[in-house]
Short mmCIF file of C-alpha atoms in Angstrom, two decimals:
data_model
loop_
_atom_site.label_atom_id
_atom_site.label_comp_id
_atom_site.label_asym_id
_atom_site.label_seq_id
_atom_site.Cartn_x
_atom_site.Cartn_y
_atom_site.Cartn_z
CA UNK A 14 62.10 21.60 176.70
CA UNK A 15 60.54 22.75 173.37
CA UNK A 16 60.10 26.41 173.87
CA UNK A 17 62.29 29.17 173.05
CA UNK A 18 64.54 30.57 175.78
CA UNK A 19 64.27 33.81 177.84
CA UNK A 20 67.85 35.54 177.00
CA UNK A 21 69.56 37.84 179.26
CA UNK A 22 72.65 39.76 178.67
CA UNK A 23 75.07 39.98 181.64
CA UNK A 24 78.46 41.81 182.20
CA UNK A 25 79.27 41.60 186.18
CA UNK A 26 77.58 44.95 186.77
CA UNK A 27 74.64 45.52 189.51
CA UNK A 28 72.50 46.57 186.59
CA UNK A 29 72.80 43.22 184.68
CA UNK A 30 72.41 41.30 188.00
CA UNK A 31 69.05 43.05 188.33
CA UNK A 32 68.19 42.00 184.76
CA UNK A 33 69.24 38.49 185.61
CA UNK A 34 66.76 38.25 188.52
CA UNK A 35 63.99 39.53 186.47
CA UNK A 36 64.82 37.08 183.44
CA UNK A 37 65.09 34.13 185.74
CA UNK A 38 61.58 35.01 187.21
CA UNK A 39 60.28 35.43 183.46
CA UNK A 40 61.60 32.05 182.41
CA UNK A 41 60.15 30.34 185.48
CA UNK A 42 56.66 31.97 184.92
CA UNK A 43 56.85 30.80 181.31
CA UNK A 44 58.35 27.32 182.01
CA UNK A 45 61.00 28.22 179.34
CA UNK A 46 64.74 27.54 179.19
CA UNK A 47 67.16 30.74 180.54
CA UNK A 48 70.06 31.49 178.27
CA UNK A 49 72.64 33.67 180.15
CA UNK A 50 74.84 35.37 177.80
CA UNK A 51 78.11 37.50 178.22
CA UNK A 52 79.61 39.20 175.37
CA UNK A 53 83.42 40.06 175.54
CA UNK A 54 83.97 43.29 173.56
CA UNK A 55 87.85 42.39 173.34
CA UNK A 56 88.17 38.69 173.35
CA UNK A 57 91.39 36.84 173.39
CA UNK A 58 91.83 33.69 171.62
CA UNK A 59 91.22 31.61 174.96
CA UNK A 60 88.01 33.51 175.67
CA UNK A 61 86.64 33.08 172.45
CA UNK A 62 87.33 29.54 172.53
CA UNK A 63 85.18 29.31 175.76
CA UNK A 64 81.81 29.13 173.70
CA UNK A 65 79.69 27.79 176.54
CA UNK A 66 81.14 29.90 179.22
CA UNK A 67 83.45 27.52 180.76
CA UNK A 68 86.38 30.22 181.03
CA UNK A 69 84.34 33.12 181.70
CA UNK A 70 84.96 34.75 184.88
CA UNK A 71 81.52 36.77 184.76
CA UNK A 72 79.32 33.77 183.91
CA UNK A 73 81.32 31.55 186.34
CA UNK A 74 80.51 34.02 189.13
CA UNK A 75 76.68 33.71 188.46
CA UNK A 76 76.43 29.87 188.38
CA UNK A 77 75.69 29.36 191.80
CA UNK A 78 73.02 31.95 192.24
CA UNK A 79 70.07 30.40 194.13
CA UNK A 80 67.53 32.00 192.01
CA UNK A 81 68.94 29.99 189.01
CA UNK A 82 69.66 26.80 190.69
CA UNK A 83 65.82 26.51 191.03
CA UNK A 84 65.33 26.72 187.41
CA UNK A 85 65.03 23.60 185.27
CA UNK A 86 67.19 24.52 182.43
CA UNK A 87 69.95 27.37 182.57
CA UNK A 88 72.57 27.64 179.46
CA UNK A 89 75.46 29.85 180.04
CA UNK A 90 76.98 31.24 176.93
CA UNK A 91 80.00 33.43 176.19
CA UNK A 92 80.23 35.35 172.99
CA UNK A 93 82.97 37.63 171.42
CA UNK A 94 82.22 40.82 169.37
CA UNK A 95 80.27 44.01 169.66
CA UNK A 96 77.56 43.64 172.38
CA UNK A 97 75.29 46.11 170.39
CA UNK A 98 75.41 43.78 167.26
CA UNK A 99 75.46 40.54 168.84
CA UNK A 100 72.65 41.01 171.79
CA UNK A 101 69.87 42.27 169.10
CA UNK A 102 70.62 39.41 166.73
CA UNK A 103 69.97 36.94 169.73
CA UNK A 104 66.49 38.12 169.60
CA UNK A 105 65.72 35.93 166.77
CA UNK A 106 66.58 32.85 169.09
CA UNK A 107 64.31 33.66 171.95
CA UNK A 108 61.00 34.63 173.14
CA UNK A 109 62.23 37.56 175.51
CA UNK A 110 65.46 39.53 175.61
CA UNK A 111 66.25 40.98 178.78
CA UNK A 112 68.90 43.73 179.63
CA UNK A 113 69.92 46.14 182.60
CA UNK A 114 69.47 49.79 181.88
CA UNK A 115 73.24 50.28 181.72
CA UNK A 116 76.29 48.18 181.43
CA UNK A 117 79.59 48.17 183.05
CA UNK A 118 81.16 50.40 180.63
CA UNK A 119 78.53 53.01 180.34
CA UNK A 120 78.93 56.66 181.59
CA UNK A 121 77.50 57.36 184.90
CA UNK A 122 75.22 60.13 183.75
CA UNK A 123 73.48 57.98 181.17
CA UNK A 124 69.83 56.76 181.77
CA UNK A 125 70.09 53.99 179.28
CA UNK A 126 72.97 52.31 177.63
CA UNK A 127 73.66 51.83 174.02
CA UNK A 128 73.04 48.15 174.05
CA UNK A 129 69.48 48.65 175.49
CA UNK A 130 68.76 51.05 172.77
CA UNK A 131 70.11 48.90 170.00
CA UNK A 132 68.06 45.81 171.26
CA UNK A 133 64.97 47.81 171.72
CA UNK A 134 65.19 49.11 168.21
CA UNK A 135 66.45 45.89 166.21
CA UNK A 136 65.54 42.62 168.23
CA UNK A 137 63.08 40.31 166.62
CA UNK A 138 61.54 39.37 169.90
CA UNK A 139 60.24 41.57 172.75
CA UNK A 140 63.01 43.38 174.82
CA UNK A 141 62.59 44.17 178.48
CA UNK A 142 64.95 46.90 180.15
CA UNK A 143 65.29 46.76 183.70
CA UNK A 144 66.07 50.33 185.08
CA UNK A 145 68.22 51.33 188.04
CA UNK A 146 66.50 52.00 191.58
CA UNK A 147 67.92 55.47 191.61
CA UNK A 148 65.33 56.75 189.15
CA UNK A 149 63.11 59.63 190.50
CA UNK A 150 59.98 58.50 191.89
CA UNK A 151 61.30 54.86 192.78
CA UNK A 152 60.22 53.56 196.08
CA UNK A 153 63.39 51.85 197.67
CA UNK A 154 63.66 49.29 200.16
CA UNK A 155 66.33 48.90 203.02
CA UNK A 156 68.48 47.18 200.65
CA UNK A 157 68.19 50.09 198.31
CA UNK A 158 66.30 48.11 195.64
CA UNK A 159 63.11 48.98 194.18
CA UNK A 160 60.11 47.95 195.96
CA UNK A 161 57.18 46.40 193.69
CA UNK A 162 53.74 47.96 193.65
CA UNK A 163 51.21 46.94 196.44
CA UNK A 164 48.84 46.24 193.70
CA UNK A 165 50.12 44.07 190.77
CA UNK A 166 49.82 46.24 187.49
CA UNK A 167 50.67 46.07 184.02
CA UNK A 168 50.47 49.17 182.10
CA UNK A 169 50.18 49.19 178.35
CA UNK A 170 50.69 52.25 176.09
CA UNK A 171 48.83 52.01 172.85
CA UNK A 172 47.88 54.41 169.93
CA UNK A 173 44.23 54.47 169.58
CA UNK A 174 44.50 55.28 166.08
CA UNK A 175 46.85 52.43 165.30
CA UNK A 176 46.69 48.54 164.98
CA UNK A 177 49.06 47.37 167.53
CA UNK A 178 47.98 43.57 168.06
CA UNK A 179 51.61 42.16 169.13
CA UNK A 180 52.16 44.79 171.92
CA UNK A 181 48.67 44.33 173.05
CA UNK A 182 48.52 40.66 173.12
CA UNK A 183 51.97 40.91 175.01
CA UNK A 184 50.49 42.92 177.57
CA UNK A 185 47.42 41.02 178.16
CA UNK A 186 49.41 37.56 178.22
CA UNK A 187 51.78 39.31 180.92
CA UNK A 188 49.01 40.49 183.08
CA UNK A 189 47.26 37.10 183.06
CA UNK A 190 50.44 35.30 183.82
CA UNK A 191 51.13 37.78 186.75
CA UNK A 192 47.59 37.78 187.96
CA UNK A 193 47.54 41.52 187.63
CA UNK A 194 45.26 44.02 186.41
CA UNK A 195 45.97 45.88 183.06
CA UNK A 196 45.74 49.56 182.77
CA UNK A 197 45.63 50.74 179.17
CA UNK A 198 47.01 54.27 178.46
CA UNK A 199 46.50 56.22 175.26
CA UNK A 200 47.05 59.79 174.55
CA UNK A 201 46.09 61.97 171.64
CA UNK A 202 46.66 65.38 170.31
CA UNK A 203 43.96 68.37 170.30
CA UNK A 204 43.45 70.16 168.49
CA UNK A 205 44.78 67.80 165.54
CA UNK A 206 47.86 68.96 163.86
CA UNK A 207 46.94 69.60 160.18
CA UNK A 208 48.68 71.04 157.23
CA UNK A 209 48.22 74.99 156.96
CA UNK A 210 45.79 74.40 154.05
CA UNK A 211 43.48 72.40 156.29
CA UNK A 212 44.04 74.23 159.70
CA UNK A 213 40.32 74.90 160.27
CA UNK A 214 39.02 71.41 159.33
CA UNK A 215 39.18 70.17 162.78
CA UNK A 216 37.05 73.04 164.07
CA UNK A 217 34.33 72.35 161.44
CA UNK A 218 34.39 68.80 161.18
CA UNK A 219 34.27 67.59 164.77
CA UNK A 220 34.42 68.46 168.45
CA UNK A 221 37.00 67.19 171.02
CA UNK A 222 34.57 64.82 172.75
CA UNK A 223 33.40 63.54 169.16
CA UNK A 224 37.04 62.89 168.39
CA UNK A 225 37.65 61.17 171.46
CA UNK A 226 34.69 59.17 171.48
CA UNK A 227 35.59 58.01 167.97
CA UNK A 228 39.24 57.04 169.20
CA UNK A 229 37.52 55.26 172.19
CA UNK A 230 35.55 52.96 169.80
CA UNK A 231 38.85 52.29 167.77
CA UNK A 232 40.58 51.33 171.07
CA UNK A 233 37.50 49.03 172.18
CA UNK A 234 37.66 47.35 168.92
CA UNK A 235 41.59 46.65 169.21
CA UNK A 236 41.24 45.30 172.84
CA UNK A 237 38.16 43.28 172.20
CA UNK A 238 39.63 40.03 170.94
CA UNK A 239 42.36 40.08 173.61
CA UNK A 240 39.65 40.66 176.21
CA UNK A 241 37.98 37.55 174.96
CA UNK A 242 41.41 35.47 175.13
CA UNK A 243 42.11 36.55 178.66
CA UNK A 244 38.36 37.04 180.24
CA UNK A 245 40.17 36.91 183.72
CA UNK A 246 42.29 40.05 183.36
CA UNK A 247 40.73 43.23 184.71
CA UNK A 248 41.20 46.11 182.15
CA UNK A 249 41.19 49.78 182.95
CA UNK A 250 41.31 52.20 180.09
CA UNK A 251 42.59 55.79 180.28
CA UNK A 252 42.34 58.06 177.11
CA UNK A 253 43.44 61.53 177.52
CA UNK A 254 44.44 64.61 175.28
CA UNK A 255 47.81 64.28 177.13
CA UNK A 256 51.48 63.33 176.04
CA UNK A 257 51.44 59.47 175.82
CA UNK A 258 55.02 59.07 177.23
CA UNK A 259 54.34 61.58 179.98
CA UNK A 260 51.23 59.42 181.23
CA UNK A 261 53.19 56.10 180.87
CA UNK A 262 56.22 57.53 182.89
CA UNK A 263 53.84 58.61 185.66
CA UNK A 264 51.96 55.26 185.76
CA UNK A 265 55.18 53.32 185.89
CA UNK A 266 55.43 54.43 189.37
CA UNK A 267 52.47 52.05 190.39
CA UNK A 268 53.27 49.33 187.62
CA UNK A 269 55.25 46.13 187.71
CA UNK A 270 55.78 46.57 183.89
CA UNK A 271 55.08 49.13 181.00
CA UNK A 272 54.62 47.86 177.64
CA UNK A 273 54.98 49.70 174.38
CA UNK A 274 55.14 48.93 170.73
CA UNK A 275 58.42 49.63 168.98
CA UNK A 276 57.01 52.00 166.49
CA UNK A 277 60.58 52.46 164.57
CA UNK A 278 61.37 55.56 162.46
CA UNK A 279 62.99 54.36 159.17
CA UNK A 280 65.89 56.70 158.73
CA UNK A 281 68.75 56.62 156.16
CA UNK A 282 71.07 55.93 158.95
CA UNK A 283 69.28 52.96 160.17
CA UNK A 284 66.12 52.13 162.14
CA UNK A 285 65.44 53.84 165.33
CA UNK A 286 62.76 53.87 168.01
CA UNK A 287 59.80 55.85 168.00
CA UNK A 288 59.58 58.86 170.34
CA UNK A 289 57.33 57.45 172.89
CA UNK A 290 59.14 54.05 173.55
CA UNK A 291 62.54 56.03 173.68
CA UNK A 292 61.19 58.40 176.21
CA UNK A 293 59.58 55.55 178.42
CA UNK A 294 62.80 53.71 178.10
CA UNK A 295 64.83 56.58 179.56
CA UNK A 296 62.74 57.57 182.42
CA UNK A 297 60.18 54.80 183.41
CA UNK A 298 60.79 53.72 187.07
CA UNK A 299 59.60 50.03 186.40
CA UNK A 300 60.93 47.54 183.67
CA UNK A 301 59.63 48.39 180.25
CA UNK A 302 58.95 45.82 177.41
CA UNK A 303 59.39 46.99 173.97
CA UNK A 304 57.33 44.64 171.55
CA UNK A 305 58.11 44.63 167.77
CA UNK A 306 54.89 44.68 165.70
CA UNK A 307 55.01 41.73 163.20
CA UNK A 308 52.86 43.54 160.57
CA UNK A 309 56.04 45.65 159.73
CA UNK A 310 58.96 45.05 161.90
CA UNK A 311 61.15 42.13 162.21
CA UNK A 312 58.78 39.94 164.18
CA UNK A 313 57.92 38.93 167.59
CA UNK A 314 55.30 36.88 169.79
CA UNK A 315 52.12 38.95 170.13
CA UNK A 316 51.08 36.85 173.25
CA UNK A 317 54.82 36.87 174.61
CA UNK A 318 54.68 32.96 174.67
#
C-alpha cells in the first residue's frame, strides 16, 4: 500500500491492548497499513537483533488477534531504546500514532503516562490517546470496557480567535469517515484579561454580546472551507464564556473522539503541551486526538489522511 501507516505502541498492558483495537479500526477505516511497535527499554543483544519482532514475546502474543488478521497489511516491529524518545520520532513515518493512556510501567495513580505526554507534545503526526475505562463519567458494559455513545459524535475544541486548520480539518475528516456529527466547542474569557494600564478598555470598547458575535464570525470563517469540503457532516457550534477544557471534558462523555490542537508552549526546557490539550488528555472519557498545526509545529495532516 502506498499510504502512510497507522502506528500503535504496545507493551503487553491492558491499556495498550485498547490502543491496538482502536488503531486497528482506524487503519481499516483509512485503508492504511497498521504498524505495531514495541519498545524494549532495556534490550539485550538478542532482542535488539529481532528488528521485525520475531523474537519479541509481546508482539508474538498479539499476532493471532482476530481484529488484526482481518486487516490487509500489519507490520510488527520491535525497537530498543527509550520509549519517550523513539515513539514520538515514529510520528514522522505515520499518519496517526496511537497509544494507551498508561503503559505497563506507569504508576497506578497517574491518569496519563509519560509516553503519551511526550508523543502528544512532539510527534509530527496526530496522536490519539485511548483512556482507561475507569475514569469518572465512563459508561461501562458487562465486560468492564467503555460503551460507545448512542449517537456517533466527534467533538472539536477550537480557539475562535486562532487559525487552527489542521485540527479543524482532522475533525471534519474523522466525522465524515465515521458518519458522525461534529460538535465544535469554543470557550472564551470575559471580561477580557488586559494589562493594568488598559483594564477599562473592554468596558468601553465592546459589550460581551458584541465580543461573542465577533468571535462567532471568526469561528464561522475558520469552519467554512471545511464545511464545503465535507457537506455531509452535521455541525453544531457551542461558543460560551466558559473554560474550554471543562467544556471538552464534559462533552467527551457523549463523544467517540475529542480533537484538540497541540498549542505547544516553547519553554527553555523544551516544548510542552498547551493547557487545554493537557487537561483534556488527563480527564476526557473518550479517546483524544492531539493535532500539530503545520504553521508553527513539526507538521501533520490537516485532513488526517
